[in-house]
PDB file of C-alpha atoms in Angstrom:
ATOM      1  CA  UNK A   1      12.216 -12.006  -9.443  1.00  0.00           C
ATOM      2  CA  UNK A   2       8.668 -12.653 -11.284  1.00  0.00           C
ATOM      3  CA  UNK A   3       5.343 -12.612 -10.103  1.00  0.00           C
ATOM      4  CA  UNK A   4       3.838 -15.609  -8.155  1.00  0.00           C
ATOM      5  CA  UNK A   5       0.339 -16.831  -7.836  1.00  0.00           C
ATOM      6  CA  UNK A   6       1.560 -18.787  -5.040  1.00  0.00           C
ATOM      7  CA  UNK A   7       3.081 -15.751  -3.057  1.00  0.00           C
ATOM      8  CA  UNK A   8      -0.155 -14.261  -3.626  1.00  0.00           C
ATOM      9  CA  UNK A   9      -2.569 -16.981  -2.208  1.00  0.00           C
ATOM     10  CA  UNK A  10       0.415 -16.795   0.928  1.00  0.00           C
ATOM     11  CA  UNK A  11      -0.362 -13.259   1.411  1.00  0.00           C
ATOM     12  CA  UNK A  12      -4.095 -13.397   1.035  1.00  0.00           C
ATOM     13  CA  UNK A  13      -3.781 -16.572   3.782  1.00  0.00           C
ATOM     14  CA  UNK A  14      -1.899 -14.060   5.944  1.00  0.00           C
ATOM     15  CA  UNK A  15      -4.520 -11.392   5.980  1.00  0.00           C
ATOM     16  CA  UNK A  16      -7.170 -13.996   7.173  1.00  0.00           C
ATOM     17  CA  UNK A  17      -6.706 -12.367  10.830  1.00  0.00           C
ATOM     18  CA  UNK A  18      -8.026 -14.802  13.656  1.00  0.00           C
ATOM     19  CA  UNK A  19     -10.889 -13.447  15.905  1.00  0.00           C
ATOM     20  CA  UNK A  20      -9.778 -14.765  19.605  1.00  0.00           C
ATOM     21  CA  UNK A  21     -11.753 -12.453  21.543  1.00  0.00           C
ATOM     22  CA  UNK A  22     -14.541  -9.743  21.227  1.00  0.00           C
ATOM     23  CA  UNK A  23     -12.762  -6.989  19.216  1.00  0.00           C
ATOM     24  CA  UNK A  24      -9.571  -8.848  19.225  1.00  0.00           C
ATOM     25  CA  UNK A  25      -7.707 -10.416  16.252  1.00  0.00           C
ATOM     26  CA  UNK A  26      -4.261 -12.030  15.632  1.00  0.00           C
ATOM     27  CA  UNK A  27      -2.530 -11.422  12.486  1.00  0.00           C
ATOM     28  CA  UNK A  28      -0.338 -14.319  11.188  1.00  0.00           C
ATOM     29  CA  UNK A  29       3.088 -13.835   9.747  1.00  0.00           C
ATOM     30  CA  UNK A  30       3.892 -13.950   6.265  1.00  0.00           C
ATOM     31  CA  UNK A  31       6.551 -15.817   4.209  1.00  0.00           C
ATOM     32  CA  UNK A  32       7.961 -12.695   2.897  1.00  0.00           C
ATOM     33  CA  UNK A  33       9.985 -11.800   5.996  1.00  0.00           C
ATOM     34  CA  UNK A  34      11.789  -8.596   6.319  1.00  0.00           C
ATOM     35  CA  UNK A  35      14.569  -7.186   8.762  1.00  0.00           C
ATOM     36  CA  UNK A  36      11.596  -5.158  10.224  1.00  0.00           C
ATOM     37  CA  UNK A  37       7.884  -5.464   9.728  1.00  0.00           C
ATOM     38  CA  UNK A  38       6.533  -4.251   6.742  1.00  0.00           C
ATOM     39  CA  UNK A  39       3.939  -1.102   7.376  1.00  0.00           C
ATOM     40  CA  UNK A  40       1.621  -2.025   4.821  1.00  0.00           C
ATOM     41  CA  UNK A  41       1.314  -5.645   6.138  1.00  0.00           C
ATOM     42  CA  UNK A  42       0.230  -4.240   9.424  1.00  0.00           C
ATOM     43  CA  UNK A  43      -2.395  -1.742   7.824  1.00  0.00           C
ATOM     44  CA  UNK A  44      -3.670  -4.516   5.638  1.00  0.00           C
ATOM     45  CA  UNK A  45      -4.343  -6.759   8.538  1.00  0.00           C
ATOM     46  CA  UNK A  46      -5.974  -3.849  10.407  1.00  0.00           C
ATOM     47  CA  UNK A  47      -8.229  -3.162   7.721  1.00  0.00           C
ATOM     48  CA  UNK A  48      -9.321  -6.855   7.668  1.00  0.00           C
ATOM     49  CA  UNK A  49      -9.663  -6.869  11.455  1.00  0.00           C
ATOM     50  CA  UNK A  50     -12.028  -3.874  11.578  1.00  0.00           C
ATOM     51  CA  UNK A  51     -13.814  -4.579   8.704  1.00  0.00           C
ATOM     52  CA  UNK A  52     -15.071  -8.084  10.163  1.00  0.00           C
ATOM     53  CA  UNK A  53     -16.818  -5.947  12.894  1.00  0.00           C
ATOM     54  CA  UNK A  54     -18.938  -3.892  10.615  1.00  0.00           C
ATOM     55  CA  UNK A  55     -22.305  -4.517   9.182  1.00  0.00           C
ATOM     56  CA  UNK A  56     -21.905  -6.478   5.939  1.00  0.00           C
ATOM     57  CA  UNK A  57     -23.563  -3.783   3.699  1.00  0.00           C
ATOM     58  CA  UNK A  58     -20.579  -1.195   4.481  1.00  0.00           C
ATOM     59  CA  UNK A  59     -17.239  -0.932   2.662  1.00  0.00           C
ATOM     60  CA  UNK A  60     -14.020   0.972   3.697  1.00  0.00           C
ATOM     61  CA  UNK A  61     -13.817   4.257   2.283  1.00  0.00           C
ATOM     62  CA  UNK A  62     -11.015   5.792   4.534  1.00  0.00           C
ATOM     63  CA  UNK A  63      -8.168   4.665   6.846  1.00  0.00           C
ATOM     64  CA  UNK A  64      -5.600   7.128   8.908  1.00  0.00           C
ATOM     65  CA  UNK A  65      -2.609   5.650  10.581  1.00  0.00           C
ATOM     66  CA  UNK A  66       0.149   6.668  13.011  1.00  0.00           C
ATOM     67  CA  UNK A  67       3.136   4.295  12.795  1.00  0.00           C
ATOM     68  CA  UNK A  68       4.596   4.327  16.390  1.00  0.00           C
ATOM     69  CA  UNK A  69       7.398   1.849  16.067  1.00  0.00           C
ATOM     70  CA  UNK A  70       9.143  -0.664  14.391  1.00  0.00           C
ATOM     71  CA  UNK A  71       8.003  -4.594  14.692  1.00  0.00           C
ATOM     72  CA  UNK A  72       9.256  -7.941  14.220  1.00  0.00           C
ATOM     73  CA  UNK A  73       8.209  -9.858  10.850  1.00  0.00           C
ATOM     74  CA  UNK A  74       8.538 -13.203  12.397  1.00  0.00           C
ATOM     75  CA  UNK A  75       5.938 -12.498  15.289  1.00  0.00           C
ATOM     76  CA  UNK A  76       2.262 -12.229  14.987  1.00  0.00           C
ATOM     77  CA  UNK A  77       0.432  -8.835  15.627  1.00  0.00           C
ATOM     78  CA  UNK A  78      -2.464  -8.415  18.008  1.00  0.00           C
ATOM     79  CA  UNK A  79      -5.306  -6.046  16.759  1.00  0.00           C
ATOM     80  CA  UNK A  80      -7.927  -4.604  19.246  1.00  0.00           C
ATOM     81  CA  UNK A  81     -10.668  -3.121  17.569  1.00  0.00           C
ATOM     82  CA  UNK A  82     -13.013  -0.553  19.203  1.00  0.00           C
ATOM     83  CA  UNK A  83     -16.351   0.149  17.930  1.00  0.00           C
ATOM     84  CA  UNK A  84     -16.386   4.050  17.848  1.00  0.00           C
ATOM     85  CA  UNK A  85     -19.933   4.242  16.430  1.00  0.00           C
ATOM     86  CA  UNK A  86     -22.291   2.496  14.188  1.00  0.00           C
ATOM     87  CA  UNK A  87     -24.492   5.170  12.599  1.00  0.00           C
ATOM     88  CA  UNK A  88     -27.235   4.740   9.773  1.00  0.00           C
ATOM     89  CA  UNK A  89     -24.832   5.334   6.964  1.00  0.00           C
ATOM     90  CA  UNK A  90     -21.404   5.069   8.407  1.00  0.00           C
ATOM     91  CA  UNK A  91     -19.085   2.889  10.944  1.00  0.00           C
ATOM     92  CA  UNK A  92     -16.214   4.137  12.756  1.00  0.00           C
ATOM     93  CA  UNK A  93     -13.680   2.066  14.128  1.00  0.00           C
ATOM     94  CA  UNK A  94     -10.361   2.505  16.137  1.00  0.00           C
ATOM     95  CA  UNK A  95      -7.535  -0.235  15.661  1.00  0.00           C
ATOM     96  CA  UNK A  96      -4.375  -0.670  18.155  1.00  0.00           C
ATOM     97  CA  UNK A  97      -1.842  -2.893  16.488  1.00  0.00           C
ATOM     98  CA  UNK A  98       0.727  -4.342  18.998  1.00  0.00           C
ATOM     99  CA  UNK A  99       3.639  -6.891  19.702  1.00  0.00           C
ATOM    100  CA  UNK A 100       4.620  -7.918  23.158  1.00  0.00           C
ATOM    101  CA  UNK A 101       2.194  -5.207  24.704  1.00  0.00           C
ATOM    102  CA  UNK A 102       4.140  -2.535  22.577  1.00  0.00           C
ATOM    103  CA  UNK A 103       2.003  -0.396  20.389  1.00  0.00           C
ATOM    104  CA  UNK A 104       3.189  -0.689  16.675  1.00  0.00           C
ATOM    105  CA  UNK A 105       0.370   1.636  15.075  1.00  0.00           C
ATOM    106  CA  UNK A 106      -3.034   3.234  15.786  1.00  0.00           C
ATOM    107  CA  UNK A 107      -5.405   3.096  12.696  1.00  0.00           C
ATOM    108  CA  UNK A 108      -8.817   4.733  12.530  1.00  0.00           C
ATOM    109  CA  UNK A 109     -11.137   3.456  10.082  1.00  0.00           C
ATOM    110  CA  UNK A 110     -14.295   4.491   8.462  1.00  0.00           C
ATOM    111  CA  UNK A 111     -16.984   2.307   6.677  1.00  0.00           C
ATOM    112  CA  UNK A 112     -19.943   3.536   4.681  1.00  0.00           C
ATOM    113  CA  UNK A 113     -23.095   2.187   2.749  1.00  0.00           C
ATOM    114  CA  UNK A 114     -23.466   2.614  -0.843  1.00  0.00           C
ATOM    115  CA  UNK A 115     -24.818   6.388  -1.198  1.00  0.00           C
ATOM    116  CA  UNK A 116     -25.968   8.729  -4.236  1.00  0.00           C
ATOM    117  CA  UNK A 117     -25.320  12.469  -4.254  1.00  0.00           C
ATOM    118  CA  UNK A 118     -23.127  14.943  -6.454  1.00  0.00           C
ATOM    119  CA  UNK A 119     -20.647  13.165  -8.482  1.00  0.00           C
ATOM    120  CA  UNK A 120     -17.652  14.898 -10.489  1.00  0.00           C
ATOM    121  CA  UNK A 121     -13.992  14.056 -11.261  1.00  0.00           C
ATOM    122  CA  UNK A 122     -11.182  15.546 -13.222  1.00  0.00           C
ATOM    123  CA  UNK A 123      -9.564  13.334 -15.385  1.00  0.00           C
ATOM    124  CA  UNK A 124      -5.919  13.880 -16.266  1.00  0.00           C
ATOM    125  CA  UNK A 125      -5.281  13.309 -20.104  1.00  0.00           C
ATOM    126  CA  UNK A 126      -1.769  12.710 -20.441  1.00  0.00           C
ATOM    127  CA  UNK A 127      -0.576   9.779 -22.103  1.00  0.00           C
ATOM    128  CA  UNK A 128       0.997   6.624 -20.112  1.00  0.00           C
ATOM    129  CA  UNK A 129       2.328   3.564 -21.948  1.00  0.00           C
ATOM    130  CA  UNK A 130      -0.120   0.579 -21.113  1.00  0.00           C
ATOM    131  CA  UNK A 131       0.999  -2.006 -18.873  1.00  0.00           C
ATOM    132  CA  UNK A 132       1.754  -4.826 -21.506  1.00  0.00           C
ATOM    133  CA  UNK A 133       4.184  -2.498 -23.481  1.00  0.00           C
ATOM    134  CA  UNK A 134       6.484  -2.089 -20.337  1.00  0.00           C
ATOM    135  CA  UNK A 135       9.134  -4.478 -18.879  1.00  0.00           C
ATOM    136  CA  UNK A 136       8.251  -6.954 -16.176  1.00  0.00           C
ATOM    137  CA  UNK A 137       9.629  -6.212 -12.740  1.00  0.00           C
ATOM    138  CA  UNK A 138      12.388  -8.571 -13.198  1.00  0.00           C
ATOM    139  CA  UNK A 139      13.682  -7.131 -16.173  1.00  0.00           C
ATOM    140  CA  UNK A 140      13.524  -3.769 -14.748  1.00  0.00           C
ATOM    141  CA  UNK A 141      15.445  -4.516 -11.597  1.00  0.00           C
ATOM    142  CA  UNK A 142      17.939  -6.520 -13.236  1.00  0.00           C
ATOM    143  CA  UNK A 143      20.991  -3.775 -13.339  1.00  0.00           C
ATOM    144  CA  UNK A 144      20.411  -3.347  -9.573  1.00  0.00           C
ATOM    145  CA  UNK A 145      19.629  -6.846  -8.614  1.00  0.00           C
ATOM    146  CA  UNK A 146      22.893  -7.383  -6.475  1.00  0.00           C
ATOM    147  CA  UNK A 147      21.912  -4.229  -4.613  1.00  0.00           C
ATOM    148  CA  UNK A 148      18.381  -4.994  -3.595  1.00  0.00           C
ATOM    149  CA  UNK A 149      17.058  -7.356  -0.658  1.00  0.00           C
ATOM    150  CA  UNK A 150      15.239 -10.350  -1.124  1.00  0.00           C
ATOM    151  CA  UNK A 151      11.954  -8.537  -0.804  1.00  0.00           C
ATOM    152  CA  UNK A 152      12.324  -7.352  -4.281  1.00  0.00           C
ATOM    153  CA  UNK A 153      14.583  -9.870  -5.600  1.00  0.00           C
ATOM    154  CA  UNK A 154      12.289 -12.987  -5.069  1.00  0.00           C
ATOM    155  CA  UNK A 155       8.845 -14.001  -6.424  1.00  0.00           C
ATOM    156  CA  UNK A 156       6.362 -11.262  -5.865  1.00  0.00           C
ATOM    157  CA  UNK A 157       2.562 -11.456  -5.376  1.00  0.00           C
ATOM    158  CA  UNK A 158       1.793  -8.536  -7.616  1.00  0.00           C
ATOM    159  CA  UNK A 159       2.834  -7.712 -11.116  1.00  0.00           C
ATOM    160  CA  UNK A 160       4.282  -3.999 -11.139  1.00  0.00           C
ATOM    161  CA  UNK A 161       5.261  -2.414 -14.309  1.00  0.00           C
ATOM    162  CA  UNK A 162       7.151   0.877 -13.658  1.00  0.00           C
ATOM    163  CA  UNK A 163       6.942   3.381 -16.591  1.00  0.00           C
ATOM    164  CA  UNK A 164      10.373   4.814 -15.950  1.00  0.00           C
ATOM    165  CA  UNK A 165      13.136   3.028 -13.923  1.00  0.00           C
ATOM    166  CA  UNK A 166      12.572   3.148 -10.301  1.00  0.00           C
ATOM    167  CA  UNK A 167      15.674   5.221  -9.399  1.00  0.00           C
ATOM    168  CA  UNK A 168      15.006   5.380  -5.448  1.00  0.00           C
ATOM    169  CA  UNK A 169      15.541   1.736  -5.262  1.00  0.00           C
ATOM    170  CA  UNK A 170      19.199   1.537  -5.969  1.00  0.00           C
ATOM    171  CA  UNK A 171      20.477   3.701  -8.844  1.00  0.00           C
ATOM    172  CA  UNK A 172      19.982   6.980  -6.917  1.00  0.00           C
ATOM    173  CA  UNK A 173      19.781   9.374 -10.096  1.00  0.00           C
ATOM    174  CA  UNK A 174      18.782  12.818  -9.952  1.00  0.00           C
ATOM    175  CA  UNK A 175      14.811  13.477 -11.349  1.00  0.00           C
ATOM    176  CA  UNK A 176      11.663  15.209 -10.491  1.00  0.00           C
ATOM    177  CA  UNK A 177       9.872  13.647  -7.633  1.00  0.00           C
ATOM    178  CA  UNK A 178       7.455  11.710  -9.656  1.00  0.00           C
ATOM    179  CA  UNK A 179       7.020   8.051 -10.439  1.00  0.00           C
ATOM    180  CA  UNK A 180       4.121   5.953 -12.305  1.00  0.00           C
ATOM    181  CA  UNK A 181       3.428   2.311 -12.332  1.00  0.00           C
ATOM    182  CA  UNK A 182       0.961  -0.198 -13.087  1.00  0.00           C
ATOM    183  CA  UNK A 183       0.121  -2.776 -10.544  1.00  0.00           C
ATOM    184  CA  UNK A 184      -2.401  -5.807 -10.384  1.00  0.00           C
ATOM    185  CA  UNK A 185      -2.252  -8.920  -8.365  1.00  0.00           C
ATOM    186  CA  UNK A 186      -0.599 -11.981  -9.602  1.00  0.00           C
ATOM    187  CA  UNK A 187      -3.846 -14.128  -9.717  1.00  0.00           C
ATOM    188  CA  UNK A 188      -7.482 -13.964  -9.243  1.00  0.00           C
ATOM    189  CA  UNK A 189      -8.629 -12.534  -5.864  1.00  0.00           C
ATOM    190  CA  UNK A 190     -11.673 -13.762  -4.194  1.00  0.00           C
ATOM    191  CA  UNK A 191     -14.764 -11.263  -4.625  1.00  0.00           C
ATOM    192  CA  UNK A 192     -14.405  -9.900  -1.207  1.00  0.00           C
ATOM    193  CA  UNK A 193     -14.537  -6.222  -1.404  1.00  0.00           C
ATOM    194  CA  UNK A 194     -12.712  -5.988   1.865  1.00  0.00           C
ATOM    195  CA  UNK A 195      -9.828  -8.141   0.893  1.00  0.00           C
ATOM    196  CA  UNK A 196      -9.220  -6.071  -2.205  1.00  0.00           C
ATOM    197  CA  UNK A 197      -9.216  -2.822  -0.075  1.00  0.00           C
ATOM    198  CA  UNK A 198      -6.738  -4.715   2.402  1.00  0.00           C
ATOM    199  CA  UNK A 199      -4.355  -5.660  -0.747  1.00  0.00           C
ATOM    200  CA  UNK A 200      -4.624  -2.401  -2.335  1.00  0.00           C
ATOM    201  CA  UNK A 201      -3.758  -0.929   1.411  1.00  0.00           C
ATOM    202  CA  UNK A 202      -0.489  -3.353   1.238  1.00  0.00           C
ATOM    203  CA  UNK A 203       0.275  -2.091  -2.298  1.00  0.00           C
ATOM    204  CA  UNK A 204       0.119   1.607  -1.320  1.00  0.00           C
ATOM    205  CA  UNK A 205       3.000   1.320   1.201  1.00  0.00           C
ATOM    206  CA  UNK A 206       5.469  -0.492  -0.989  1.00  0.00           C
ATOM    207  CA  UNK A 207       6.932   2.633  -2.726  1.00  0.00           C
ATOM    208  CA  UNK A 208       5.035   5.793  -1.376  1.00  0.00           C
ATOM    209  CA  UNK A 209       8.120   7.392  -0.403  1.00  0.00           C
ATOM    210  CA  UNK A 210      10.156   6.957  -3.125  1.00  0.00           C
ATOM    211  CA  UNK A 211       9.648  10.247  -5.119  1.00  0.00           C
ATOM    212  CA  UNK A 212      11.039  12.047  -1.990  1.00  0.00           C
ATOM    213  CA  UNK A 213      14.354  10.830  -2.958  1.00  0.00           C
ATOM    214  CA  UNK A 214      14.557  11.416  -6.525  1.00  0.00           C
ATOM    215  CA  UNK A 215      15.489  15.344  -6.590  1.00  0.00           C
ATOM    216  CA  UNK A 216      18.351  14.688  -4.468  1.00  0.00           C
ATOM    217  CA  UNK A 217      19.548  11.438  -6.189  1.00  0.00           C
ATOM    218  CA  UNK A 218      19.521   9.307  -3.335  1.00  0.00           C
ATOM    219  CA  UNK A 219      18.288   5.672  -2.924  1.00  0.00           C
ATOM    220  CA  UNK A 220      17.180   3.049  -0.262  1.00  0.00           C
ATOM    221  CA  UNK A 221      19.641   0.273  -1.319  1.00  0.00           C
ATOM    222  CA  UNK A 222      22.150   1.172  -3.947  1.00  0.00           C
ATOM    223  CA  UNK A 223      23.759   4.443  -4.597  1.00  0.00           C
ATOM    224  CA  UNK A 224      23.824   7.302  -1.855  1.00  0.00           C
ATOM    225  CA  UNK A 225      21.798   5.427   0.469  1.00  0.00           C
ATOM    226  CA  UNK A 226      19.413   7.114   2.949  1.00  0.00           C
ATOM    227  CA  UNK A 227      17.378   5.742   5.738  1.00  0.00           C
ATOM    228  CA  UNK A 228      13.663   6.337   6.033  1.00  0.00           C
ATOM    229  CA  UNK A 229      10.344   5.282   7.901  1.00  0.00           C
ATOM    230  CA  UNK A 230       6.781   5.773   7.710  1.00  0.00           C
ATOM    231  CA  UNK A 231       5.292   8.282   9.843  1.00  0.00           C
ATOM    232  CA  UNK A 232       1.919   8.018   8.991  1.00  0.00           C
ATOM    233  CA  UNK A 233      -0.283   6.970   6.189  1.00  0.00           C
ATOM    234  CA  UNK A 234      -3.769   7.858   5.142  1.00  0.00           C
ATOM    235  CA  UNK A 235      -6.215   6.216   2.244  1.00  0.00           C
ATOM    236  CA  UNK A 236      -9.432   6.874   0.731  1.00  0.00           C
ATOM    237  CA  UNK A 237     -11.190   4.599  -1.606  1.00  0.00           C
ATOM    238  CA  UNK A 238     -13.492   6.462  -4.000  1.00  0.00           C
ATOM    239  CA  UNK A 239     -15.152   3.474  -5.916  1.00  0.00           C
ATOM    240  CA  UNK A 240     -14.982  -0.311  -5.415  1.00  0.00           C
ATOM    241  CA  UNK A 241     -11.808  -1.665  -6.483  1.00  0.00           C
ATOM    242  CA  UNK A 242     -10.408  -4.903  -7.811  1.00  0.00           C
ATOM    243  CA  UNK A 243      -6.744  -5.580  -7.503  1.00  0.00           C
ATOM    244  CA  UNK A 244      -6.743  -8.336  -9.973  1.00  0.00           C
ATOM    245  CA  UNK A 245      -7.301  -5.567 -12.817  1.00  0.00           C
ATOM    246  CA  UNK A 246      -4.711  -3.301 -14.116  1.00  0.00           C
ATOM    247  CA  UNK A 247      -4.610   0.049 -11.893  1.00  0.00           C
ATOM    248  CA  UNK A 248      -2.297   3.060 -12.599  1.00  0.00           C
ATOM    249  CA  UNK A 249      -0.469   4.277  -9.584  1.00  0.00           C
ATOM    250  CA  UNK A 250       0.690   7.994  -9.767  1.00  0.00           C
ATOM    251  CA  UNK A 251       3.183   9.223  -6.929  1.00  0.00           C
ATOM    252  CA  UNK A 252       4.387  12.616  -6.059  1.00  0.00           C
ATOM    253  CA  UNK A 253       6.453  14.353  -3.462  1.00  0.00           C
ATOM    254  CA  UNK A 254       5.560  17.889  -3.449  1.00  0.00           C
ATOM    255  CA  UNK A 255       7.843  18.907  -0.210  1.00  0.00           C
ATOM    256  CA  UNK A 256      10.457  17.427   1.923  1.00  0.00           C
ATOM    257  CA  UNK A 257      11.555  19.506   4.682  1.00  0.00           C
ATOM    258  CA  UNK A 258      12.652  19.283   8.544  1.00  0.00           C
ATOM    259  CA  UNK A 259      13.795  15.660   8.008  1.00  0.00           C
ATOM    260  CA  UNK A 260      10.187  14.617   6.587  1.00  0.00           C
ATOM    261  CA  UNK A 261       8.758  14.271   3.301  1.00  0.00           C
ATOM    262  CA  UNK A 262       5.114  14.362   2.057  1.00  0.00           C
ATOM    263  CA  UNK A 263       4.134  11.924  -0.665  1.00  0.00           C
ATOM    264  CA  UNK A 264       0.663  11.370  -2.364  1.00  0.00           C
ATOM    265  CA  UNK A 265      -0.471   9.148  -4.775  1.00  0.00           C
ATOM    266  CA  UNK A 266      -3.857   8.056  -7.053  1.00  0.00           C
ATOM    267  CA  UNK A 267      -4.871   4.976  -8.329  1.00  0.00           C
ATOM    268  CA  UNK A 268      -6.606   4.896 -11.422  1.00  0.00           C
ATOM    269  CA  UNK A 269      -8.364   2.496 -13.829  1.00  0.00           C
ATOM    270  CA  UNK A 270      -7.377   2.184 -17.508  1.00  0.00           C
ATOM    271  CA  UNK A 271     -10.071   4.638 -18.185  1.00  0.00           C
ATOM    272  CA  UNK A 272      -8.622   7.283 -16.275  1.00  0.00           C
ATOM    273  CA  UNK A 273     -11.299   7.038 -13.385  1.00  0.00           C
ATOM    274  CA  UNK A 274      -9.772   7.241  -9.857  1.00  0.00           C
ATOM    275  CA  UNK A 275     -10.611   4.427  -7.425  1.00  0.00           C
ATOM    276  CA  UNK A 276      -8.276   5.406  -4.472  1.00  0.00           C
ATOM    277  CA  UNK A 277      -5.997   7.885  -3.129  1.00  0.00           C
ATOM    278  CA  UNK A 278      -3.102   7.954  -0.292  1.00  0.00           C
ATOM    279  CA  UNK A 279      -0.756  10.098   1.429  1.00  0.00           C
ATOM    280  CA  UNK A 280       2.474   9.440   3.778  1.00  0.00           C
ATOM    281  CA  UNK A 281       4.726  11.405   5.580  1.00  0.00           C
ATOM    282  CA  UNK A 282       7.936   9.840   6.123  1.00  0.00           C
ATOM    283  CA  UNK A 283      11.279  10.563   8.292  1.00  0.00           C
ATOM    284  CA  UNK A 284      14.258  10.763   6.092  1.00  0.00           C
ATOM    285  CA  UNK A 285      17.868  10.517   7.673  1.00  0.00           C
ATOM    286  CA  UNK A 286      21.305   9.917   6.679  1.00  0.00           C
ATOM    287  CA  UNK A 287      22.643   6.701   7.699  1.00  0.00           C
TER     288      UNK A 287
END
């Protein structure tokens, strides 16, 4: 349960989607198989597929996805990319992800050129322990290791340092719906802005629903288990991002009602400057 540059390289290779026809790509499977296909993996491949159809001077700035059904992690996913518009500054794409003809997700993405304009940012001043002062992922999860699936117990392509214990994974303690962690890739990532955006998209789906369980003392795998699934996912990229630098992820769940929970998160540099934001609505059900 440590970080692994080999796992990172395997993930990067799996994001190298193959163009088979005009507007069609095949996303290979990954070694980190799960009982069902990981949504963040589908979104990351959708980012790569769509990004390979836009002019080279345009970077991803927003993504909006609907998850429609679960998928098989052992079967490649087909991505059909529709070119909605190429304007002077923006390119819009719609991606349909399918397996065996069944639609798994519908994703809309927008890319833009670098532009100047009004610029402001509210930077939070609260103290967060630096990543080197926090336990490694393996040390943090050791108390619940027997309850966790291989997804968390095996080698991981990212170095994740939770500020507080991630109670939503297994321990199920009652606390405020907040979670902070530092994250960076387990090795150096090639200098490809599209790949860095895809990898952060992958990371964004790992724990985004976790804060919604915390006020209720529930968990995904251990104590007082609850079942969940992502319904939709949105992400905005405010600045160029490198996932092999430390990023602070701050997550919050402001509301859960009607069997659905809304969760939000930000990704900031160690300087406090925000590079990306994400939101997700998830379905929560008693097992």
